[in-house]
PDB file of C-alpha atoms in Angstrom:
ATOM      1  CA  UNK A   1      -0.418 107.723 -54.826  1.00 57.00           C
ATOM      2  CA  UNK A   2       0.115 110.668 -57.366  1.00 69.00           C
ATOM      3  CA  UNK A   3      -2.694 110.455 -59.908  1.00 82.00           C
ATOM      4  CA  UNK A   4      -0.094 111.339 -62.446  1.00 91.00           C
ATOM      5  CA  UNK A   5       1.611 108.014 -62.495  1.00 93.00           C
ATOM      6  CA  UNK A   6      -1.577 106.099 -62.809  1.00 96.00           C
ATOM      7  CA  UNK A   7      -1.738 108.288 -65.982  1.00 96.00           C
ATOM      8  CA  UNK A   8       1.435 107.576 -67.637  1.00 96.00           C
ATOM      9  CA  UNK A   9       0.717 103.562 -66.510  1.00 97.00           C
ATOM     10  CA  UNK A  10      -2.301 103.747 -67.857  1.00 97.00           C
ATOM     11  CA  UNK A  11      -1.414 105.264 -71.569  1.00 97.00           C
ATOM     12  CA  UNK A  12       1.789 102.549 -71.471  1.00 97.00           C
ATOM     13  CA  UNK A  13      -0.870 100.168 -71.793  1.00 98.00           C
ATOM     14  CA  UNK A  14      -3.168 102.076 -74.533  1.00 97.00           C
ATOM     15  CA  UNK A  15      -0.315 102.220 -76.746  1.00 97.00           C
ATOM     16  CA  UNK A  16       1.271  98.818 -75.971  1.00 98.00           C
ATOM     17  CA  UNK A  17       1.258  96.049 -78.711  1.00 98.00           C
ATOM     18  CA  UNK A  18       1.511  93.441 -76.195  1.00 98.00           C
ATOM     19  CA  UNK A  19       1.042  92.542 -72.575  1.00 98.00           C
ATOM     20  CA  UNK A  20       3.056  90.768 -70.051  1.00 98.00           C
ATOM     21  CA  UNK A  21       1.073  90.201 -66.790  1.00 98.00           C
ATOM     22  CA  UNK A  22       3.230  88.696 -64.493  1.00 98.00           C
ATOM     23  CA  UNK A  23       1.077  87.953 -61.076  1.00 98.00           C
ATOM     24  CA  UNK A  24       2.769  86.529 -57.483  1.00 96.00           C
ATOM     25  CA  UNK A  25      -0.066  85.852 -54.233  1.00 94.00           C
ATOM     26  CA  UNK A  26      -0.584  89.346 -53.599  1.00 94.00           C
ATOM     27  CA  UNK A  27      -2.965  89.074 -56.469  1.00 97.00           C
ATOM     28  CA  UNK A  28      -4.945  86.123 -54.939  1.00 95.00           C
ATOM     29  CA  UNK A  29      -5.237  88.004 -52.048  1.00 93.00           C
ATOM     30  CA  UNK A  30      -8.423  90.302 -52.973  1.00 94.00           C
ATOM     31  CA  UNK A  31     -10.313  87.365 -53.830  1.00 95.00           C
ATOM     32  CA  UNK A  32      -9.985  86.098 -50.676  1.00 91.00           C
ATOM     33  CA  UNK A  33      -6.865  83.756 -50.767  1.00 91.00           C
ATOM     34  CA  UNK A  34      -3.914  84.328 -48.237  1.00 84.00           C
ATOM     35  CA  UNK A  35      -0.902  84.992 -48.797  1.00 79.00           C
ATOM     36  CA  UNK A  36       1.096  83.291 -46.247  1.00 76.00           C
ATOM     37  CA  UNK A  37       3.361  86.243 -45.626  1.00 72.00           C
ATOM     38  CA  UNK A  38       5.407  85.491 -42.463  1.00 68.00           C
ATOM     39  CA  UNK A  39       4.660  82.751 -40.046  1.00 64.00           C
ATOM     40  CA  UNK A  40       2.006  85.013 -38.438  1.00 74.00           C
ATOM     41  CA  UNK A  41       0.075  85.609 -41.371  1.00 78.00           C
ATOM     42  CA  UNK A  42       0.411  81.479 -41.979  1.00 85.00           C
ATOM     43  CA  UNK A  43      -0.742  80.806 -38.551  1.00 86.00           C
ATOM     44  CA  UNK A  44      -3.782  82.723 -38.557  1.00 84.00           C
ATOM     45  CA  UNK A  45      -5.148  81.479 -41.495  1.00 83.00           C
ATOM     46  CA  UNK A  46      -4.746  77.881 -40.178  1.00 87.00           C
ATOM     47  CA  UNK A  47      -4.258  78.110 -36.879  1.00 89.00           C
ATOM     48  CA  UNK A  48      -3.445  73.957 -35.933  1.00 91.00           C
ATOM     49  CA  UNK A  49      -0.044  74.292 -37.853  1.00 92.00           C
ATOM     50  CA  UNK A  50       0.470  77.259 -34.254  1.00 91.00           C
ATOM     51  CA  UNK A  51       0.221  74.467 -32.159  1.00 89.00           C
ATOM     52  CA  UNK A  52       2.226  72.038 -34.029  1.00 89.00           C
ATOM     53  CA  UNK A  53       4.674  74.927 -34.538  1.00 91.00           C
ATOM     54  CA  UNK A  54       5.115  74.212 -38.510  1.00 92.00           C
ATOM     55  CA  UNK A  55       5.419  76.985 -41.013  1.00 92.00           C
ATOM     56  CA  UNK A  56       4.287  77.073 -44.646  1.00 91.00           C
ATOM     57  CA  UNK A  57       7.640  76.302 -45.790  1.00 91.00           C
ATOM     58  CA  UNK A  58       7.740  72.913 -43.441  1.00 94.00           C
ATOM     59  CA  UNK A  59       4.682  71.778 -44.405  1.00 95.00           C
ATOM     60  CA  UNK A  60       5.220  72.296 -48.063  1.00 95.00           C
ATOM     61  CA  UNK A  61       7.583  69.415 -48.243  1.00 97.00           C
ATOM     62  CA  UNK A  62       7.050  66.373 -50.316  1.00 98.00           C
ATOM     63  CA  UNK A  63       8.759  64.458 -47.496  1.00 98.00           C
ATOM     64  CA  UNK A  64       5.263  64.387 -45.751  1.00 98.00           C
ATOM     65  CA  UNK A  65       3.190  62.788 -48.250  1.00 98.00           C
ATOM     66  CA  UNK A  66       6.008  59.694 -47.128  1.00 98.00           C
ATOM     67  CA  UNK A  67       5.722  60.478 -43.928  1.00 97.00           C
ATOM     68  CA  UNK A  68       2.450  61.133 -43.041  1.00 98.00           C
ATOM     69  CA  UNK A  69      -0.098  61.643 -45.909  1.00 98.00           C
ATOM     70  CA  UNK A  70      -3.024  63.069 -43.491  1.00 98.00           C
ATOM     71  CA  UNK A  71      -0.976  65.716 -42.571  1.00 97.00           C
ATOM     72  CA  UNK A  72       0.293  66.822 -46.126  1.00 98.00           C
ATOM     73  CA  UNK A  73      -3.226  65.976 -47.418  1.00 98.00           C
ATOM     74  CA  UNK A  74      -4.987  67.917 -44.672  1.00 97.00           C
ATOM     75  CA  UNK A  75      -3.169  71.119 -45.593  1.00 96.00           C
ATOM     76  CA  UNK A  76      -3.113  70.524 -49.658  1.00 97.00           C
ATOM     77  CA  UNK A  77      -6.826  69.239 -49.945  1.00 97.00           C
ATOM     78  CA  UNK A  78      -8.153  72.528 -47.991  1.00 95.00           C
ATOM     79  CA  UNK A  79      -5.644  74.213 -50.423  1.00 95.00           C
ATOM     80  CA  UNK A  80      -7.300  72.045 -53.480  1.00 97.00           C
ATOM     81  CA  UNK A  81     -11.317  73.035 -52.045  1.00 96.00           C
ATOM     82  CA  UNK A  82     -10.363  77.236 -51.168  1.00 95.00           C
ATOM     83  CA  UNK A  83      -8.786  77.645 -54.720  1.00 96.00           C
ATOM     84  CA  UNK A  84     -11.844  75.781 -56.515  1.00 97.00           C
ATOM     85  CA  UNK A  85     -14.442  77.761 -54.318  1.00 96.00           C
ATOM     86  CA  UNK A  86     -12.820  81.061 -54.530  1.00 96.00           C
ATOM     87  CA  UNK A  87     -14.072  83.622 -57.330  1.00 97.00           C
ATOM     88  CA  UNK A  88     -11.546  85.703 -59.356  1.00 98.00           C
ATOM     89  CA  UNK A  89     -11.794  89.234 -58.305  1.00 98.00           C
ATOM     90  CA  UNK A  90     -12.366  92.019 -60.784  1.00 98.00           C
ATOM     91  CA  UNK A  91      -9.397  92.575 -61.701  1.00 98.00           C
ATOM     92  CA  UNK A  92      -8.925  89.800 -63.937  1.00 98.00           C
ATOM     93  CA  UNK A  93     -11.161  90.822 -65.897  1.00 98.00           C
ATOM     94  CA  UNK A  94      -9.583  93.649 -66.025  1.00 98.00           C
ATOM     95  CA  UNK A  95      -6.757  92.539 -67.223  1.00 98.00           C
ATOM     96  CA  UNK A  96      -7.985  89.548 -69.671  1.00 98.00           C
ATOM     97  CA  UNK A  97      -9.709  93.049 -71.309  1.00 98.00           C
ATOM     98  CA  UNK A  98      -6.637  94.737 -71.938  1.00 98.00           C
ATOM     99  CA  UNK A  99      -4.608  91.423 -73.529  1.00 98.00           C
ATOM    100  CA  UNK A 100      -7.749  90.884 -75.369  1.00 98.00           C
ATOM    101  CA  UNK A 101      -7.644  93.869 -77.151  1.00 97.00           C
ATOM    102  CA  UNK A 102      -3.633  94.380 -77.602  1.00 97.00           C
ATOM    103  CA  UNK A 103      -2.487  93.791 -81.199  1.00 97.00           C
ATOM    104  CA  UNK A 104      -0.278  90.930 -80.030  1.00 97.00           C
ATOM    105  CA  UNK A 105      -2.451  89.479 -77.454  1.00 98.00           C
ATOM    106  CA  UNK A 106      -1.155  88.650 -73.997  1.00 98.00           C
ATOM    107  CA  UNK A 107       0.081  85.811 -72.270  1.00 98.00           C
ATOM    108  CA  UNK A 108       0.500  85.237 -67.941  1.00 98.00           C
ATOM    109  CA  UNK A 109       3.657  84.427 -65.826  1.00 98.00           C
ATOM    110  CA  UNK A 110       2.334  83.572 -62.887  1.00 98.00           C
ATOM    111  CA  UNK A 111       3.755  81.503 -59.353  1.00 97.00           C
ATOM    112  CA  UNK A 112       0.193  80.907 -58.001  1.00 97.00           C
ATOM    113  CA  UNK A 113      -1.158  77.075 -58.348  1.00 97.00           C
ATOM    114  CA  UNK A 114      -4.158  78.440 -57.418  1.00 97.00           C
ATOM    115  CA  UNK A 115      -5.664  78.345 -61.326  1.00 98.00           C
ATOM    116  CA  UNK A 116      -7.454  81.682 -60.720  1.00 98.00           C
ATOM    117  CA  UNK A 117      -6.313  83.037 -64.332  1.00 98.00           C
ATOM    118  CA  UNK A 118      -7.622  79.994 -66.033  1.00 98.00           C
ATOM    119  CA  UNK A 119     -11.256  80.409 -63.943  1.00 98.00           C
ATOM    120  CA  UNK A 120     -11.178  83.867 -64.948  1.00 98.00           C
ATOM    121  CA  UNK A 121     -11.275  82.587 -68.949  1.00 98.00           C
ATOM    122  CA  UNK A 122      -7.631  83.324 -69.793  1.00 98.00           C
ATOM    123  CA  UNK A 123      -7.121  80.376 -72.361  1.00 98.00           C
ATOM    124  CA  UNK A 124      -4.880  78.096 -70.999  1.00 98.00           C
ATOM    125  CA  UNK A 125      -2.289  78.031 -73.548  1.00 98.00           C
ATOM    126  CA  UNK A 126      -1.066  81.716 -72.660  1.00 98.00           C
ATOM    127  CA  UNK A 127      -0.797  80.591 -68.976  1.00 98.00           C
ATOM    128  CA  UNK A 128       2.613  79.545 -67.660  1.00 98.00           C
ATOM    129  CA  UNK A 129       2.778  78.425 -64.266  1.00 98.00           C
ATOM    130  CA  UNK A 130       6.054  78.519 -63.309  1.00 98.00           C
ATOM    131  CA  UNK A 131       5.583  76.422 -59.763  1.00 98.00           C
ATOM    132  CA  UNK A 132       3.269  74.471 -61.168  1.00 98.00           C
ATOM    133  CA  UNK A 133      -0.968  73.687 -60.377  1.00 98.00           C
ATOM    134  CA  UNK A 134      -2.887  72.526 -57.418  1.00 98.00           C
ATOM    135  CA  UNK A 135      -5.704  71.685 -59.800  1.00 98.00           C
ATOM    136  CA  UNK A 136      -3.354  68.393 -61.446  1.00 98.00           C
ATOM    137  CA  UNK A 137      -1.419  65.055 -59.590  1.00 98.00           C
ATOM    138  CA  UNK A 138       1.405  63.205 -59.861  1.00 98.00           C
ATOM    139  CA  UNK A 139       2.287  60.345 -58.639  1.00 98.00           C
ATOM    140  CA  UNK A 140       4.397  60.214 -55.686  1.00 98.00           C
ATOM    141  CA  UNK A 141       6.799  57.138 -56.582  1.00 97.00           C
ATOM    142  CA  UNK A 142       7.256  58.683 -60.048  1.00 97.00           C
ATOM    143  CA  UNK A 143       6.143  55.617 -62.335  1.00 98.00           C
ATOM    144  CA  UNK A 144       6.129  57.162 -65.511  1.00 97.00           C
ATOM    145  CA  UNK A 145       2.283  58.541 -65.469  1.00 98.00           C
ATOM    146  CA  UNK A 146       1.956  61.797 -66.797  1.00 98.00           C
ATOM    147  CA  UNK A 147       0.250  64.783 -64.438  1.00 98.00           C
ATOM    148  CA  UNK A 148      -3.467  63.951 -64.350  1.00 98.00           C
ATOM    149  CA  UNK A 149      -6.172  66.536 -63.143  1.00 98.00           C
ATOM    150  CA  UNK A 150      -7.346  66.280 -59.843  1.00 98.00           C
ATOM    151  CA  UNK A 151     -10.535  67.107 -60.708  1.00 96.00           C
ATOM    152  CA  UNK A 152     -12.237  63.751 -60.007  1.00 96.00           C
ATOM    153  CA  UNK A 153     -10.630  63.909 -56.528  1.00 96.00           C
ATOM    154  CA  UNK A 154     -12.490  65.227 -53.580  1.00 93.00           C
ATOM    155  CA  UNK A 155     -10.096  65.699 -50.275  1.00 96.00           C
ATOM    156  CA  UNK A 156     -11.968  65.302 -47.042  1.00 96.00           C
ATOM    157  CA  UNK A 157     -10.225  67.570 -43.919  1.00 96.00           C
ATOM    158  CA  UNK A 158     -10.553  67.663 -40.590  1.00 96.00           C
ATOM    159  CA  UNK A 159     -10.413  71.583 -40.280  1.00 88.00           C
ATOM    160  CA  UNK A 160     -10.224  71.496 -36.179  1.00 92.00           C
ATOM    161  CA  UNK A 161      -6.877  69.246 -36.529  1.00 94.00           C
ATOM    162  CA  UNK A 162      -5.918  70.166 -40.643  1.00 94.00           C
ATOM    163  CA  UNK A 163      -5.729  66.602 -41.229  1.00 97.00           C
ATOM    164  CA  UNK A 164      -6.925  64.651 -44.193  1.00 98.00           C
ATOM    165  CA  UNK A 165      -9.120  61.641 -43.946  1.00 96.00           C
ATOM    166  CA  UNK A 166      -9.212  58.865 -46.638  1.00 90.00           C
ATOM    167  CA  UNK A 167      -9.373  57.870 -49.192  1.00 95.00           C
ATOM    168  CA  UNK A 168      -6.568  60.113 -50.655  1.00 97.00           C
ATOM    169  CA  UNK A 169      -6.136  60.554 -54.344  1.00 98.00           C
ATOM    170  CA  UNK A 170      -4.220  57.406 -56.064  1.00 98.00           C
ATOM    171  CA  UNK A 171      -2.250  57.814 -59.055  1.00 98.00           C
ATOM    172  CA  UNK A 172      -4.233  55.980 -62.268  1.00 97.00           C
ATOM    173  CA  UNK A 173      -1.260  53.822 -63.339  1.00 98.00           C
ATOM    174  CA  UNK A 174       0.369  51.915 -60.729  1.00 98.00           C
ATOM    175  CA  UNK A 175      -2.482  52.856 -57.703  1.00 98.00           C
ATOM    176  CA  UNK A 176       0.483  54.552 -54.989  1.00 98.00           C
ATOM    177  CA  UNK A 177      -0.151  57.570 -53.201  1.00 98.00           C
ATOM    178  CA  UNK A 178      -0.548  60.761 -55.726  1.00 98.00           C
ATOM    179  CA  UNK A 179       0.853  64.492 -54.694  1.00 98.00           C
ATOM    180  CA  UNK A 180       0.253  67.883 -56.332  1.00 98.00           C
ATOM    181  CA  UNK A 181       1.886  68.509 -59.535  1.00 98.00           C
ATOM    182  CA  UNK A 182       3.068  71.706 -57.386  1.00 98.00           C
ATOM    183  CA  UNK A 183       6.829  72.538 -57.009  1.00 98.00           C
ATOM    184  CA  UNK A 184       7.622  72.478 -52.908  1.00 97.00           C
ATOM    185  CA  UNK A 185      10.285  73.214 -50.816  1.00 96.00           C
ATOM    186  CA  UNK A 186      13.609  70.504 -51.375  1.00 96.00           C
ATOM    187  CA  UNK A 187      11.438  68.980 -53.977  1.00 97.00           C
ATOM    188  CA  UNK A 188      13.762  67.035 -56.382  1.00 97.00           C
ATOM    189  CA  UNK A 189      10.808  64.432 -57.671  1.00 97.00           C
ATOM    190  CA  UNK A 190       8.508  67.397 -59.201  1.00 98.00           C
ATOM    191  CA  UNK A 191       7.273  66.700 -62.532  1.00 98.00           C
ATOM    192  CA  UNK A 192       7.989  70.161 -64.100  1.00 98.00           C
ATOM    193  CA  UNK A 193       7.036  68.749 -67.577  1.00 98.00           C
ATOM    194  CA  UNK A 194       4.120  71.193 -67.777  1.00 98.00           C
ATOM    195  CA  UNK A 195       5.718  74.163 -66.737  1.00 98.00           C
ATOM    196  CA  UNK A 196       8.091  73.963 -69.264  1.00 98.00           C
ATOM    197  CA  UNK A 197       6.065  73.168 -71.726  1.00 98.00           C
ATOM    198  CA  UNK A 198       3.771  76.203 -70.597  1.00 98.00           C
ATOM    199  CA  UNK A 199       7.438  78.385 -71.235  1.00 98.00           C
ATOM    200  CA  UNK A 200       7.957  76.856 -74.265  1.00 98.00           C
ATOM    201  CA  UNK A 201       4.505  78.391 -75.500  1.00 98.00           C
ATOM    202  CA  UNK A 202       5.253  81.937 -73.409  1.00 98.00           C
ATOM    203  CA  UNK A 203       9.214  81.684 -75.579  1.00 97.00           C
ATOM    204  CA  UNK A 204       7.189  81.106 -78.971  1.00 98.00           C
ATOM    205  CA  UNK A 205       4.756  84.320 -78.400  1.00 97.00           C
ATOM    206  CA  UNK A 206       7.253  86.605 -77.079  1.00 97.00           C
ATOM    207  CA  UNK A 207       8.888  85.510 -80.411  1.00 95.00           C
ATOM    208  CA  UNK A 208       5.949  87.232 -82.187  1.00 94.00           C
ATOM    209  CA  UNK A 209       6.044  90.518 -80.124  1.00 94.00           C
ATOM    210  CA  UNK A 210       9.574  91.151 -80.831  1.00 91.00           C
ATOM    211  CA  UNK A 211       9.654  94.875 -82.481  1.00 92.00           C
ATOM    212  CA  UNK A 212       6.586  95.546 -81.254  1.00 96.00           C
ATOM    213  CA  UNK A 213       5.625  97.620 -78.020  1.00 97.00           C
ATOM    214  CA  UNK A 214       6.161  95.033 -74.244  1.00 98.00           C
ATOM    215  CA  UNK A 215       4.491  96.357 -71.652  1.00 98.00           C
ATOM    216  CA  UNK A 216       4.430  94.125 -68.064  1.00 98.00           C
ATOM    217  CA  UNK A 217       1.928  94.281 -65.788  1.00 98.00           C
ATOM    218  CA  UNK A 218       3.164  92.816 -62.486  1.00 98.00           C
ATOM    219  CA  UNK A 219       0.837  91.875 -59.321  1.00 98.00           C
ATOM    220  CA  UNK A 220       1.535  90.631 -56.001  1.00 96.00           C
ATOM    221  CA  UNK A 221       5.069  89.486 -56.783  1.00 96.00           C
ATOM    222  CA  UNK A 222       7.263  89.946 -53.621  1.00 93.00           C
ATOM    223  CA  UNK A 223      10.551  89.569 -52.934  1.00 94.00           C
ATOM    224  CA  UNK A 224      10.610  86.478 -50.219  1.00 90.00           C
ATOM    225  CA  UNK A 225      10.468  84.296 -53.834  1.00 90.00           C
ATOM    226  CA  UNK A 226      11.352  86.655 -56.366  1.00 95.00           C
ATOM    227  CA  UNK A 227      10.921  84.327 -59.393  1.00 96.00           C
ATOM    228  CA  UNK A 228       8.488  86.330 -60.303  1.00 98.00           C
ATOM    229  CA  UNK A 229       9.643  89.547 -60.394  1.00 97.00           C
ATOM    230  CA  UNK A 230      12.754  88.546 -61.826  1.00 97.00           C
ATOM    231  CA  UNK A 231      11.409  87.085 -64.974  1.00 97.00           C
ATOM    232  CA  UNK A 232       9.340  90.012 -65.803  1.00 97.00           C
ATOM    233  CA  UNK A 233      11.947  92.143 -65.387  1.00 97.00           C
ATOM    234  CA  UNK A 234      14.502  89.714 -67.456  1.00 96.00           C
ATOM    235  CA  UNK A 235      12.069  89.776 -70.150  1.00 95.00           C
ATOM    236  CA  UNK A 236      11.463  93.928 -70.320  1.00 95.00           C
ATOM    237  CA  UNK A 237      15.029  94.195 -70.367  1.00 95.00           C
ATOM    238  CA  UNK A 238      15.593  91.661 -73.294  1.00 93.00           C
ATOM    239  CA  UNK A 239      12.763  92.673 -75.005  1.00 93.00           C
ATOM    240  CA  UNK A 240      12.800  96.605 -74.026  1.00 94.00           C
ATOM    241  CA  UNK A 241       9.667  96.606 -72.589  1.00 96.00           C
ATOM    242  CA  UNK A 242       8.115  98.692 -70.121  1.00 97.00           C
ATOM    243  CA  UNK A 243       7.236  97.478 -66.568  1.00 98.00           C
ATOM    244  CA  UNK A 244       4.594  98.351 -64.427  1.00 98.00           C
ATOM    245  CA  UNK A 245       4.945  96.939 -60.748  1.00 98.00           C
ATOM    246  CA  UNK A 246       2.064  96.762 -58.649  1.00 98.00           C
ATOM    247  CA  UNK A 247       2.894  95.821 -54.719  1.00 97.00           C
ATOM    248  CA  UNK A 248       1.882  97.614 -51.792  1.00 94.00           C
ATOM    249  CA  UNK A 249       4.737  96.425 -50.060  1.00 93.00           C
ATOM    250  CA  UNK A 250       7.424  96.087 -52.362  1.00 95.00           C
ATOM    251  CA  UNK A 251       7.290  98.400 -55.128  1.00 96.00           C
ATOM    252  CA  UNK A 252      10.276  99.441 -55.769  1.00 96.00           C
ATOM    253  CA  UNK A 253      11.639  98.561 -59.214  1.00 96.00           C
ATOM    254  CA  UNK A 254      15.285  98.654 -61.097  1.00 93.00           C
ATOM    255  CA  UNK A 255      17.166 101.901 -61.824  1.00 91.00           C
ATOM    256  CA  UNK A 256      18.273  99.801 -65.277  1.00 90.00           C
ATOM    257  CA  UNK A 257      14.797  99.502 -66.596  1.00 93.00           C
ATOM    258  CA  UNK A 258      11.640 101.455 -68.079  1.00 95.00           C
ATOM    259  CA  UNK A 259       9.134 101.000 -65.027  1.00 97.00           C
ATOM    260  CA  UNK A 260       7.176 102.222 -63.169  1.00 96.00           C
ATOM    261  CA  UNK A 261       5.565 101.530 -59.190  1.00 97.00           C
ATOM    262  CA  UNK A 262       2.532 101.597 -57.690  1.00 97.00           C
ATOM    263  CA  UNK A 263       2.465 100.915 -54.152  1.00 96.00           C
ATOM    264  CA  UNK A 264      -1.649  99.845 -53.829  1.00 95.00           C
ATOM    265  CA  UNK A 265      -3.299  96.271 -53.779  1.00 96.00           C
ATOM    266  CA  UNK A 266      -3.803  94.540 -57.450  1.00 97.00           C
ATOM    267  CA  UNK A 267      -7.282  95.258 -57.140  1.00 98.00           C
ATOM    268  CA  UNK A 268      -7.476  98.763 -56.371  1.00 97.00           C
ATOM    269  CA  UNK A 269      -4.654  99.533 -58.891  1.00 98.00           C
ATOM    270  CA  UNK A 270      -6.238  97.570 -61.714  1.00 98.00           C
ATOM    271  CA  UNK A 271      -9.473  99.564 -61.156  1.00 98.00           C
ATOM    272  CA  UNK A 272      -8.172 103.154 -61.252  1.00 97.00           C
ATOM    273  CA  UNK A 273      -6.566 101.927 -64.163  1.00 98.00           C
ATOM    274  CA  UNK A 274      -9.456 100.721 -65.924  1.00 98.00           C
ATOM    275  CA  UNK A 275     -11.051 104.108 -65.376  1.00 97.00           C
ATOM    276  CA  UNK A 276      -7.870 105.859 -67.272  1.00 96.00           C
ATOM    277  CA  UNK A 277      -7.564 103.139 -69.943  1.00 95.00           C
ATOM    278  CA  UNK A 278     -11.002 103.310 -70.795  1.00 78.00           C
TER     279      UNK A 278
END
């Protein structure tokens, strides 16, 4: 990767008045969280679903917390214990750095439910999670309870079959079955109510960086679910911002807008941009 490009990526942020970091789970992945590309990459990091020959996007179904709740436990309470072990790798701070010091702050887009930006210290309020967070419930008959945090909730797994054992988490209100406040595949019962809310917040500061200087910093968003990558580049072309997409993979960005690609891991490109940005 030309050094020359990290240059110009790295003085769009100096002079920017405001940053965008949009992130996807190529930026999980360099703190140790998988990505679930492909059904190999699935498979090997749990290796049961192989023999039961079920893919991420079968398991993550709300349809199995009905069906059987061991089974959609066992894979969303390993989920629930990796994100809360796993430590934020340097690059957030990284990043947090550079919002912190922009005239108009920052604020995250982000698909992960993993709740690594919050971990990390990024206030909360300038975190929207567009599919929603591991780290709160809802309840799976839909009563009228609110998302609660799951943080009282310890989910015991049986890692040789992936399957849950009981006592699963309840919701507080009416004592059924809870689920993560997590958007799924064919989920029509999610409780978005906090996503929105989270866009609401990301709508009011953008409102404050108009006229000023937009530059996006984009990690790990891939094409397979491209909600990512399309609102960052929605917003730089609304707001006429400047996008920088990092994906070693996918890279390649829109003929239509002021970007930029570098084709490395989030990690690695964050760091050699530290060292420019100074």
């Amino acid at each position: 990767m030309p050094e020359t490009r990290f240059a110009e990526a790295a003085q769009a942020i100096q002079q920017a008045d405001a940053l965008l970091i949009t992130a996807g789970a190529g930026m999980g992945v360099d703190s140790g969280l998988p990505d679930f590309r492909g059904k190999d990459g699935f498979w090997e990091a749990y290796p049961p679903y192989r023999h039961l020959g079920l893919q991420f996007h079968e398991l993550a179904n709300p349809n199995w917390f009905h069906r059987d709740p061991a089974l959609a436990w066992g894979f969303y309470g390993h989920r629930l214990s990796l994100y809360r072990s796993a430590r934020p790798h340097p690059g957030f701070d990284i990043l947090k750095r550079w919002a912190d010091t922009r005239p108009r702050g920052g604020f995250v887009y982000t698909s992960n439910v993993d709740g690594q930006f919050q971990k990390a210290g990024f206030d909360a309020d300038s975190v929207a999670e567009c599919h929603g967070s591991i780290h709160w419930l809802q309840c799976l008959e839909s009563c009228g309870q609110q998302p609660f945090p799951s943080t009282p909730y310890a989910v015991r797994v049986e890692e040789t079959t992936m399957r849950a054992v009981g006592p699963f988490p309840t919701c507080p209100s009416c004592g059924c079955l809870a689920r993560p406040n997590v958007l799924m595949f064919a989920d029509w019962a999610w409780d978005g109510s906090q996503s929105r809310a989270q866009e609401i917040r990301l709508a009011t500061w953008l409102d404050t960086v108009r006229g000023g200087r937009l530059v996006a910093v984009e990690c790990g968003a891939g094409t397979a679910i491209p909600t990512v990558r399309h609102m960052g580049e929605a917003l730089c072309s609304e707001t006429g911002g400047m996008l920088i997409r990092i994906n070693v993979r996918e890279p390649q960005t829109p003929v239509r807008l002021q970007a930029m690609a570098l084709a490395c891991g989030a990690r690695e490109a964050l760091e050699r941009l530290e060292a420019l940005v100074g």
